[in-house]
Amino acid sequence: MEISRRGGAGPSLVTLKLPMDFPAGLRVLVVDDDPLCLKTIEKLLWNCHYDVTTCPRADTALSMVRDRKGGFDLIMSDVHMPDMDGFKLLELIGSETDLPVIMISADDGKDVVMKGVTNGAVDYIVKPVRIEAVKIMWQHVVRKYQRKEKVLEPVECAEEEKKADENGENTSLAEDDESWKNGNRKKDENDGEDEDEQREDSPPLKKPRVVWSQELHQAFVSAVTRLGIDKAVPKKILEMMDVPAITRENVASHLQKYRLFVKKNNILGDQKQLSDGTRAGYAPVNSVSSFDLQGPHIPGQHMPQNQMNLRSGPRQLAATGTTLSLLDRMNRFNSNAQNSNTSRIVPWEQSFNNRQMNSILRSPTNMESRQSQQVLQSDSNLGLQATQGTSSFLDPFPMSTNFAFNLTPSSACPVNSIQQSRQFDQFRQQNNFTADVSTRGQLMNGISGELDDMLLSNLCQQITTPNSHVGGTSAAETLLPSSYGSASQTLYPCVGDNYTNALAGNSFPLATSTATRDILPLGMFGETVPPRSEIELLDHMIGSKPEDNFAPNHWNSNRNTGIESNVVMPNGTETPDCNKFTGAVQCSNSITAESSAAVTTNDVPQSSINVFPNELKNVVSDQFLQQEGIGVIDTELNYEAFSMDDILNYTPGPLPM
Amino acid sequence: MEHSNLKRLVTSMKQNLFDQGYLDEQFYELENLEDDISPNFVEEVVNTYFKHSSRLMTNIERALETNPGDFHKLDSYMQQFKGSSSSIGASKLKNECLQFHEKCEQENIEGCRRSFQKVKSEHGILKQKLEAYFQLLRQVGPGDRATSSN
């Protein structure tokens, strides 16, 4: 994967090139008591080149998630299940992991969908699940990794940002309509923060910008909560946080923004919810549901149509309504406060000649799909961003799949097989990637939590109705290249290319119900491909090391074999290690998952692991590490984990070996 | 010759199912999922459906008898049934499920019962029709499926 930096007046922009077959290999766990739905969704997912594991029972699914930390990228769960309520599962998964969970159900009742949203689901798809919805499900994973990526903000980027900030960004406050109208890119709180930082720091000194990572912010929030927002003073907060790298000034400026944010969003009463810093972004904040419902007050705008993307059809991302969990809002706040120029975001060249737009692209956001919706409704900045030549944004979002990827096939990334590339091309074409990413990024970055009614209404008018909207997330948001970069690293246990010639890209896996297999990533020619070292990966995420040969080693490993794999991502080097999962998970009535020791990937060299926050650590370690060497994918294993139904119903075709 | 007649028959049978509203575009989606690896995917799915839906209907029936006051439970069963039915494109059935759902919302137990009878009846009809369709389809042979008029 190549990473290029674009400097210039705006923030530095990092362009990431996705591997050709992204999002192939995305590991999805589907939980549904209905075998029919399991079957169809599984097939859909496989046809989209995801690695699917199915499970008819919620308790089984929960064990799987627990046993295989980092073993999945995304969860899809039914709502009405006999053994456990889908929302309960959602809550449990959310409290123990930061996996994005999508709810699926035939029930499109508003209250049910609302419950999904408030309990932290990233999306809600109404049955029957269609391929269009499934095709772009990866966005939720990307989004999640964007959030994690914030942790990695390097100082160098911070300094660049600082420079960029000083290059004449508008310093008006968020509420300044004039600045909006002037079309100045408004960083709102970001600007505010810049201002704060500059004021508070001695002007000639350029301190590296403090990155308010998720952890930092949560520590901050819990400190503030303990002290009481009105009583919280930077000094005390600093003491409570006990983080060496930040100064009182950092805290003060962050507090100022936080207070503004809280005030705007009227979340004072729910502060205690924020104390739970464990949830990365899916706070099951039931208590805020009523609050969330009203959201930022939008006079005259009652639930703009895009708020509840409730559609009875399964199209794309169904409802992600207005409500933002409290923590999400905070995350959003936090991400805004980050002033980003966080390097990760990337300007899709097509749309980003506009410097302002570019600078708007920020890393983003801890936002989840519904956040983006929320943001659309509530943030005045959005309007500004929107007017910045983001006409592409303002255009009704094309049906879900229209967004632009900078999918530059890298010549350095050999395609594992012609079939794969063809398939991916097809997939890509079908997805019709266009260049709307920027708008999303802008949107996201523009979030200030502040409400500009005019802008909002302007924006809301622009925002198209659900149909044109990509599910819960506006298209652009998910396409931040950086997220791809990182996502690709973390998402795909890629390793090598297992495609055998006999296997077409979308061959249906013979093992339908979950099987965790020992899988060894195979390189292009069947050799085992070693996982990328953690450091390399992280470097890659940071963008400091353009990687050329990234692609071939990923993602493809299990597509053809029907094996659910948690194969770690490969990188270029040749190590025989591979994250493997042994044991077959039989998802009929019980799980017999013997996850072998190899499963969890903790072979990361300790030194590198320790560098990163736990959250990321899990991600990285779980996903990038290849553990014990594994033999070639044992396709025979395909048969191990059939559920009874599958056995009854399936007539396995010739197994490509 | 006979083969092509069969094919025509299959095509027209399928078309009828659509025209009469028994099936909707979801059925096409299922057909699109068929490939070399899963050449009989649709049939397998439909078989799975009828097995599962029978179980669900038994549950509903039992609930209607033993615990008619629990509309939440009834609705929950019906949502599952609806999800299943919609996943194979069973259009009429889905509509009947919607009716049942409405009766549940109204807490109208008699309405629920009547609606459920309709569900059962539609279910039976669909089953018959699809069985006939697939039987014919099998005769046509996997490689020569009538193309779906998407």
XYZ file of C-alpha atoms in Angstrom, chain A residues 6-600:
595
model
C 0.092 15.892 0.473
C 1.277 18.974 2.044
C 0.442 22.424 1.102
C -1.461 25.051 2.810
C -3.936 22.767 4.230
C -3.367 20.028 6.641
C -1.273 17.264 5.417
C -3.299 14.732 3.717
C -2.545 11.177 3.537
C -3.741 9.183 0.699
C -4.009 5.552 1.168
C -4.399 3.143 -1.533
C -6.501 0.240 -0.774
C -5.611 -3.154 -1.740
C -7.390 -4.317 -4.737
C -9.675 -6.650 -3.010
C -10.754 -4.640 -0.084
C -12.998 -5.380 1.777
C -12.558 -8.986 1.091
C -11.791 -11.039 4.081
C -13.754 -8.972 6.488
C -14.664 -11.326 9.288
C -18.297 -11.218 10.033
C -20.187 -13.113 12.653
C -23.854 -13.549 11.920
C -26.192 -14.445 14.728
C -29.726 -15.444 13.894
C -31.933 -18.218 15.087
C -33.540 -18.441 11.691
C -31.565 -20.909 9.639
C -32.986 -19.524 6.482
C -31.726 -16.068 7.184
C -28.420 -17.435 8.296
C -28.107 -19.257 5.071
C -29.037 -16.402 2.820
C -27.034 -13.821 4.661
C -24.089 -16.087 4.766
C -24.261 -16.591 1.065
C -24.587 -12.904 0.519
C -21.584 -12.220 2.634
C -19.564 -14.849 0.935
C -20.429 -13.466 -2.393
C -19.094 -10.192 -1.174
C -15.925 -11.965 -0.195
C -16.324 -11.595 3.471
C -15.325 -14.294 5.851
C -18.482 -15.458 7.441
C -19.197 -17.280 10.605
C -22.757 -18.106 11.392
C -24.329 -18.877 14.678
C -27.905 -19.677 15.499
C -27.676 -18.863 19.137
C -26.785 -15.716 20.901
C -25.045 -17.352 23.817
C -22.886 -19.315 21.483
C -22.070 -16.209 19.570
C -21.106 -14.443 22.715
C -18.738 -17.211 23.661
C -17.202 -17.085 20.282
C -16.638 -13.421 20.521
C -15.147 -13.821 23.924
C -12.987 -16.724 23.037
C -11.694 -15.210 19.930
C -10.825 -11.757 20.857
C -10.035 -9.902 17.756
C -11.380 -12.738 15.747
C -14.137 -10.796 14.149
C -14.439 -7.473 12.519
C -18.148 -7.112 12.485
C -21.184 -8.714 14.004
C -24.644 -9.013 12.576
C -27.320 -9.990 14.978
C -30.986 -10.690 14.743
C -33.249 -8.843 17.097
C -35.817 -11.436 18.017
C -34.107 -14.544 19.163
C -35.452 -17.146 21.502
C -32.487 -17.567 23.775
C -31.426 -14.015 24.141
C -32.729 -10.713 23.029
C -30.623 -9.264 20.280
C -30.289 -6.026 22.141
C -28.997 -7.828 25.129
C -26.372 -9.433 22.971
C -25.584 -6.064 21.532
C -25.108 -4.666 24.942
C -22.923 -7.481 26.100
C -20.753 -7.370 23.058
C -20.537 -3.656 23.350
C -19.466 -3.791 26.921
C -16.784 -6.319 26.300
C -15.489 -5.353 22.926
C -15.644 -2.523 20.528
C -16.897 -4.601 17.704
C -19.390 -2.904 15.484
C -22.723 -4.658 15.649
C -25.419 -4.449 13.044
C -28.937 -5.420 13.971
C -31.082 -7.254 11.509
C -34.742 -7.905 11.730
C -37.946 -7.987 9.830
C -39.227 -5.635 12.456
C -38.942 -2.108 11.266
C -40.891 -0.578 14.064
C -39.545 2.705 15.112
C -39.121 1.786 18.718
C -37.208 -1.331 17.876
C -34.889 0.486 15.571
C -34.476 3.196 18.113
C -33.518 0.629 20.643
C -30.868 -0.622 18.332
C -29.444 2.786 17.934
C -29.504 3.675 21.571
C -27.970 0.403 22.522
C -25.063 1.066 20.331
C -25.725 -0.774 17.126
C -23.905 0.778 14.253
C -26.695 -0.012 11.910
C -30.037 -1.652 11.543
C -30.940 -3.615 8.475
C -34.473 -4.674 7.786
C -34.961 -8.130 6.447
C -34.745 -9.364 3.833
C -31.118 -8.457 3.788
C -30.079 -7.405 0.381
C -26.724 -7.511 -1.186
C -26.545 -3.775 -1.409
C -26.588 -3.502 2.315
C -24.059 -6.196 2.774
C -21.676 -4.861 0.217
C -20.935 -1.759 2.160
C -21.039 -3.159 5.612
C -17.317 -2.848 5.845
C -17.719 0.845 6.408
C -18.580 0.247 9.999
C -15.345 -1.499 10.568
C -13.402 1.193 8.864
C -15.056 3.734 10.976
C -14.156 1.917 14.080
C -10.560 1.774 13.074
C -10.524 5.397 12.360
C -11.343 5.946 15.910
C -8.629 3.700 17.057
C -6.225 5.283 14.763
C -6.427 8.470 16.579
C -4.299 6.947 19.153
C -1.476 6.838 16.770
C -1.329 10.421 15.844
C 2.264 11.193 15.539
C 3.778 14.334 16.759
C 4.999 15.173 13.351
C 1.496 15.383 12.152
C 0.584 17.455 15.053
C 3.188 19.928 14.190
C 2.144 20.058 10.645
C -1.318 20.690 11.754
C -0.212 23.398 13.952
C 1.476 25.010 11.088
C -1.519 24.606 8.976
C -3.683 26.040 11.617
C -1.581 29.034 11.809
C -1.793 29.537 8.185
C -4.672 31.758 8.393
C -7.485 29.585 9.381
C -10.507 31.349 10.385
C -10.508 32.072 13.969
C -14.079 32.882 14.406
C -16.067 31.014 16.861
C -18.326 28.272 15.976
C -21.361 30.325 16.361
C -20.241 32.956 14.094
C -22.531 32.826 11.195
C -20.506 35.227 9.280
C -17.664 32.937 9.042
C -19.917 30.271 7.778
C -21.267 32.445 5.184
C -17.909 33.542 4.208
C -17.262 30.048 3.383
C -14.302 29.893 5.504
C -13.594 26.548 6.567
C -14.606 26.363 10.005
C -12.907 24.203 12.317
C -15.025 25.412 15.052
C -13.851 23.776 18.039
C -10.815 22.743 16.261
C -10.108 26.269 15.469
C -11.095 27.198 18.878
C -8.667 24.787 20.211
C -6.014 26.125 18.012
C -6.727 29.500 19.265
C -6.732 28.334 22.768
C -3.570 26.534 22.389
C -1.926 29.378 20.750
C -3.109 31.801 23.266
C -2.241 29.692 26.125
C 1.056 28.591 24.883
C 3.582 31.212 24.406
C 3.114 32.219 20.845
C 6.544 31.607 19.519
C 6.635 28.154 20.977
C 5.138 25.388 19.051
C 4.270 22.645 21.318
C 3.348 19.421 19.803
C -0.337 19.248 19.758
C -1.850 17.081 22.344
C -3.874 14.395 20.835
C -6.971 13.777 22.783
C -7.194 10.112 22.195
C -10.124 8.090 23.240
C -8.479 7.064 26.425
C -7.289 10.498 27.250
C -10.624 11.949 26.602
C -12.380 9.391 28.671
C -10.002 9.940 31.490
C -10.707 13.603 31.135
C -14.419 13.049 31.103
C -14.396 10.856 34.131
C -12.308 13.373 35.968
C -14.675 16.128 35.042
C -17.626 14.039 35.980
C -16.183 13.284 39.341
C -15.434 16.867 39.977
C -18.661 18.085 38.532
C -18.563 20.015 35.344
C -19.142 23.289 36.979
C -16.534 22.746 39.554
C -13.972 21.107 37.410
C -10.882 23.147 37.082
C -8.043 22.245 34.802
C -5.591 21.854 37.601
C -7.715 19.358 39.439
C -8.622 17.560 36.286
C -5.022 17.282 35.420
C -4.274 15.852 38.771
C -7.015 13.350 38.544
C -6.103 12.304 35.097
C -2.555 11.871 36.061
C -1.287 11.769 32.557
C 2.225 13.012 32.260
C 2.148 14.245 28.748
C -0.471 16.912 29.058
C -0.308 20.286 30.606
C -2.799 22.322 32.482
C -3.215 24.423 29.404
C -4.088 21.428 27.331
C -6.684 20.450 29.830
C -7.998 23.954 30.086
C -8.557 24.289 26.431
C -10.085 20.896 26.185
C -12.317 21.697 29.094
C -13.464 24.843 27.453
C -14.478 22.952 24.417
C -16.025 20.269 26.451
C -18.110 22.722 28.323
C -19.293 24.275 25.129
C -20.098 20.951 23.774
C -21.963 19.880 26.842
C -23.881 23.052 26.907
C -24.838 22.757 23.350
C -25.891 19.272 23.642
C -27.493 19.595 26.943
C -25.973 16.531 28.299
C -25.162 17.729 31.696
C -27.676 15.496 33.240
C -26.159 12.493 31.685
C -22.678 13.076 32.666
C -22.513 10.091 34.795
C -23.028 8.026 31.765
C -19.803 9.242 30.484
C -17.912 7.902 33.327
C -18.047 4.596 31.808
C -15.007 4.965 29.788
C -14.934 1.438 28.727
C -17.157 1.705 25.831
C -15.346 2.914 22.917
C -18.260 4.309 21.278
C -21.183 2.190 21.790
C -22.391 3.225 25.070
C -25.602 1.537 25.774
C -26.959 4.556 27.215
C -30.521 3.795 27.577
C -31.061 6.598 29.863
C -30.177 9.078 27.306
C -32.574 7.862 24.818
C -35.045 10.492 25.557
C -32.398 13.030 25.494
C -30.909 11.736 22.392
C -34.163 11.825 20.736
C -34.353 15.479 20.829
C -30.787 15.839 20.096
C -29.487 19.220 19.489
C -32.392 21.404 19.327
C -33.185 22.287 15.860
C -35.826 24.806 15.790
C -38.116 24.246 12.980
C -36.465 21.116 12.044
C -38.257 18.260 13.441
C -36.467 15.163 12.775
C -35.242 15.836 9.360
C -35.914 13.037 7.158
C -32.578 11.601 7.349
C -32.754 11.165 10.994
C -34.419 7.916 11.013
C -33.330 6.095 8.111
C -36.037 3.688 8.615
C -36.860 1.926 5.590
C -38.857 -1.080 5.415
C -36.772 -2.328 2.663
C -33.527 -3.756 3.599
C -31.695 -1.410 1.451
C -28.486 -0.400 2.643
C -28.162 0.866 5.924
C -31.413 1.237 7.395
C -32.135 3.271 10.264
C -29.615 5.040 12.092
C -31.507 7.544 13.519
C -30.960 10.597 15.252
C -29.872 9.491 18.504
C -26.356 9.472 19.433
C -25.378 7.668 22.418
C -23.902 9.937 24.855
C -20.535 8.516 24.531
C -20.711 8.842 20.836
C -21.427 12.429 21.191
C -18.537 12.784 23.409
C -16.460 10.987 20.975
C -17.607 13.267 18.376
C -16.807 16.148 20.526
C -13.503 14.732 21.167
C -12.760 14.184 17.629
C -13.678 17.686 16.872
C -11.590 18.952 19.576
C -8.717 17.198 18.118
C -8.158 19.652 15.569
C -7.111 17.552 13.376
C -5.499 17.760 10.521
C -5.077 14.525 11.562
C -3.141 13.133 9.093
C -5.259 10.406 8.246
C -7.774 11.875 6.263
C -7.471 11.986 2.874
C -8.447 13.947 0.200
C -9.671 12.207 -2.716
C -8.021 14.105 -5.369
C -11.060 14.619 -7.375
C -12.860 16.490 -4.784
C -10.169 18.028 -2.975
C -8.694 20.748 -4.776
C -10.360 22.903 -2.396
C -7.941 23.461 0.342
C -10.615 24.165 2.764
C -12.225 20.992 2.054
C -9.038 19.294 2.512
C -8.426 20.765 5.761
C -11.762 19.753 6.804
C -11.037 16.253 6.302
C -10.111 15.122 9.576
C -9.690 12.037 11.065
C -12.514 11.209 12.289
C -14.363 10.539 14.092
C -15.330 8.254 16.438
C -18.383 8.541 14.646
C -20.557 5.851 13.847
C -23.071 5.933 11.220
C -25.723 7.401 13.305
C -23.394 9.954 14.472
C -22.929 11.114 11.051
C -26.570 11.500 10.712
C -26.755 13.259 13.911
C -24.017 15.415 12.863
C -25.740 16.294 9.778
C -28.597 17.451 11.703
C -26.937 19.205 14.379
C -23.786 20.669 13.343
C -23.638 23.922 11.773
C -20.229 23.218 10.631
C -21.557 20.761 8.359
C -23.312 23.358 6.497
C -20.170 25.210 6.143
C -18.330 22.278 5.003
C -21.035 21.571 2.692
C -20.771 24.854 1.104
C -17.176 24.541 0.577
C -17.493 23.180 -2.756
C -18.624 19.963 -1.432
C -21.232 19.875 -3.937
C -20.683 16.296 -4.294
C -21.623 15.949 -0.759
C -24.641 17.993 -1.073
C -25.850 16.025 -3.895
C -28.105 13.384 -2.814
C -25.993 10.596 -1.858
C -26.057 8.082 -4.472
C -27.277 4.814 -3.426
C -25.136 3.460 -0.891
C -22.354 2.395 -2.937
C -21.426 5.566 -4.526
C -18.435 6.697 -2.971
C -15.060 7.337 -4.060
C -12.211 5.342 -3.225
C -8.840 6.094 -4.140
C -8.483 2.625 -5.191
C -5.454 2.926 -7.154
C -4.380 -0.415 -8.065
C -0.933 -0.462 -7.032
C 1.242 -2.067 -9.461
C 3.317 -3.077 -6.621
C 0.603 -5.117 -5.218
C 0.368 -8.155 -7.174
C -2.975 -9.525 -7.423
C -3.173 -12.892 -6.146
C -5.046 -14.218 -8.917
C -6.639 -12.877 -11.920
C -9.897 -14.042 -10.642
C -9.552 -12.085 -7.544
C -8.752 -8.903 -9.186
C -11.476 -9.368 -11.641
C -13.869 -10.079 -8.968
C -12.814 -7.224 -6.974
C -12.993 -4.997 -9.950
C -16.432 -6.173 -10.503
C -17.237 -5.635 -6.969
C -15.754 -2.252 -7.142
C -17.613 -1.328 -10.216
C -20.738 -2.546 -8.750
C -20.090 -0.484 -5.814
C -19.577 2.362 -8.067
C -17.141 4.156 -6.015
C -17.129 7.759 -6.617
C -15.596 10.577 -4.961
C -17.734 11.615 -2.185
C -15.434 10.843 0.525
C -14.383 14.245 1.069
C -17.697 15.455 1.959
C -17.944 12.987 4.627
C -14.676 13.832 6.004
C -15.621 17.385 6.036
C -18.744 16.621 7.702
C -17.128 14.710 10.297
C -14.556 17.167 10.960
C -16.878 19.942 11.031
C -18.609 18.591 13.913
C -18.478 20.984 16.586
C -21.468 20.025 18.444
C -22.733 23.420 17.938
C -25.787 24.270 16.330
C -26.207 26.681 13.650
C -29.797 26.647 12.759
C -29.424 28.198 9.471
C -26.719 26.023 8.372
C -28.416 23.105 9.745
C -31.523 23.755 7.862
C -29.515 24.370 4.818
C -27.745 21.208 5.325
C -30.801 19.293 6.131
C -32.337 20.387 2.993
C -29.387 19.198 1.208
C -29.222 15.986 2.886
C -31.234 13.656 1.008
C -33.663 11.299 2.377
C -32.734 7.909 3.460
C -32.919 6.482 0.094
C -30.110 8.412 -1.124
C -28.237 8.079 1.952
C -25.921 5.411 2.573
C -27.293 3.739 5.444
C -26.304 5.129 8.597
C -23.243 6.582 7.338
C -22.840 9.002 4.703
C -20.729 7.645 2.114
C -17.861 9.861 2.364
C -17.166 9.320 5.892
C -16.131 5.874 5.555
C -13.795 6.443 2.854
C -11.109 8.165 4.581
C -8.129 6.615 3.217
C -6.366 6.501 6.367
C -9.015 4.374 7.667
C -8.497 2.089 4.892
C -4.963 1.961 5.522
C -5.375 1.072 9.014
C -8.403 -0.864 8.461
C -6.835 -2.949 5.968
C -4.179 -3.719 8.309
C -6.300 -4.605 11.102
C -9.184 -5.982 9.328
C -7.783 -8.530 7.333
C -6.117 -11.324 8.735
C -4.970 -11.487 5.524
C -2.354 -13.350 4.736
C -1.530 -14.398 1.630
C -3.519 -15.491 -1.008
C -5.173 -18.660 -0.756
C -6.876 -18.528 -3.874
C -6.391 -21.574 -5.738
C -7.069 -21.520 -9.302
C -10.073 -23.590 -8.979
C -11.753 -21.237 -6.723
C -13.640 -18.425 -8.026
C -13.654 -15.456 -5.908
C -17.047 -15.929 -4.686
C -17.195 -19.517 -4.204
C -19.468 -20.381 -1.514
C -17.909 -21.837 1.491
C -18.727 -25.344 2.153
C -18.504 -24.978 5.788
C -21.401 -22.941 6.577
C -21.405 -22.755 10.166
C -18.460 -21.318 11.466
C -15.489 -23.055 11.442
C -12.431 -21.827 12.731
C -9.649 -23.371 11.032
C -6.064 -23.505 11.112
C -5.187 -21.353 8.395
C -1.973 -20.379 7.090
C -1.845 -17.384 5.003
C -0.644 -18.171 1.637
C 1.232 -15.961 -0.537
C 0.607 -15.534 -4.092
C 2.110 -18.727 -5.002
C 0.968 -20.648 -2.141
C 3.905 -20.025 0.006
C 3.170 -19.048 3.491
C 3.182 -15.452 4.081
C 4.300 -14.080 7.286
C 2.423 -11.543 9.105
C 3.541 -8.131 9.018
C 5.262 -7.141 12.072
C 3.312 -5.078 14.360
C 5.574 -2.172 14.098
C 5.402 -2.189 10.413
C 1.742 -2.252 10.584
C 1.570 0.606 12.866
C 4.014 2.490 10.832
C 1.876 1.832 7.973
C -1.111 3.114 9.723
C 0.716 6.183 10.619
C 1.648 6.558 7.111
C 5.242 6.748 7.714
C 6.157 3.872 5.622
C 4.625 3.506 2.343
C 4.231 -0.050 1.642
C 4.298 -1.244 -1.758
C 3.567 -4.750 -1.664
C 0.793 -4.675 0.649
C -1.982 -6.142 -1.169
C -1.113 -9.538 -2.118
C -0.866 -10.738 1.272
C -4.151 -10.026 2.464
C -7.513 -10.751 2.653
C -7.972 -13.477 0.409
C -7.095 -16.283 2.500
C -10.295 -17.857 3.225
C -12.600 -16.705 0.758
C -12.483 -19.654 -1.330
C -12.237 -22.206 1.201
C -15.219 -21.425 3.138
C -13.191 -21.376 6.153
C -13.824 -18.793 8.600
C -10.515 -17.533 9.363
C -8.898 -15.295 11.688
C -5.832 -15.344 9.833
C -3.611 -12.595 10.608
C -2.578 -10.164 8.148
C 0.385 -10.891 6.264
C 2.855 -8.413 5.376
C 5.663 -8.747 3.136
C 7.981 -10.811 5.058
C 7.999 -14.430 5.125
C 7.130 -15.812 8.385
C 5.353 -18.977 8.686
C 3.385 -17.792 11.550
C -0.163 -17.327 11.290
C -2.884 -16.623 13.568
C -4.947 -19.587 13.602
C -8.021 -20.854 15.028
C -8.464 -24.381 15.531
C -11.500 -26.115 16.406
C -14.717 -26.146 14.743
C -17.417 -24.139 16.022
C -20.564 -25.926 15.520
C -23.296 -23.640 15.524
C -26.237 -25.700 15.766
C -27.172 -25.860 19.305
C -23.983 -25.640 21.013
C -20.641 -24.527 20.401
C -17.787 -26.743 20.598
C -15.227 -24.269 19.952
C -11.935 -25.411 20.934
C -10.022 -22.393 20.329
C -6.594 -23.446 20.413
C -3.978 -21.615 22.138
C -2.910 -20.231 18.945
C -5.974 -18.319 18.496
C -5.311 -15.246 20.242
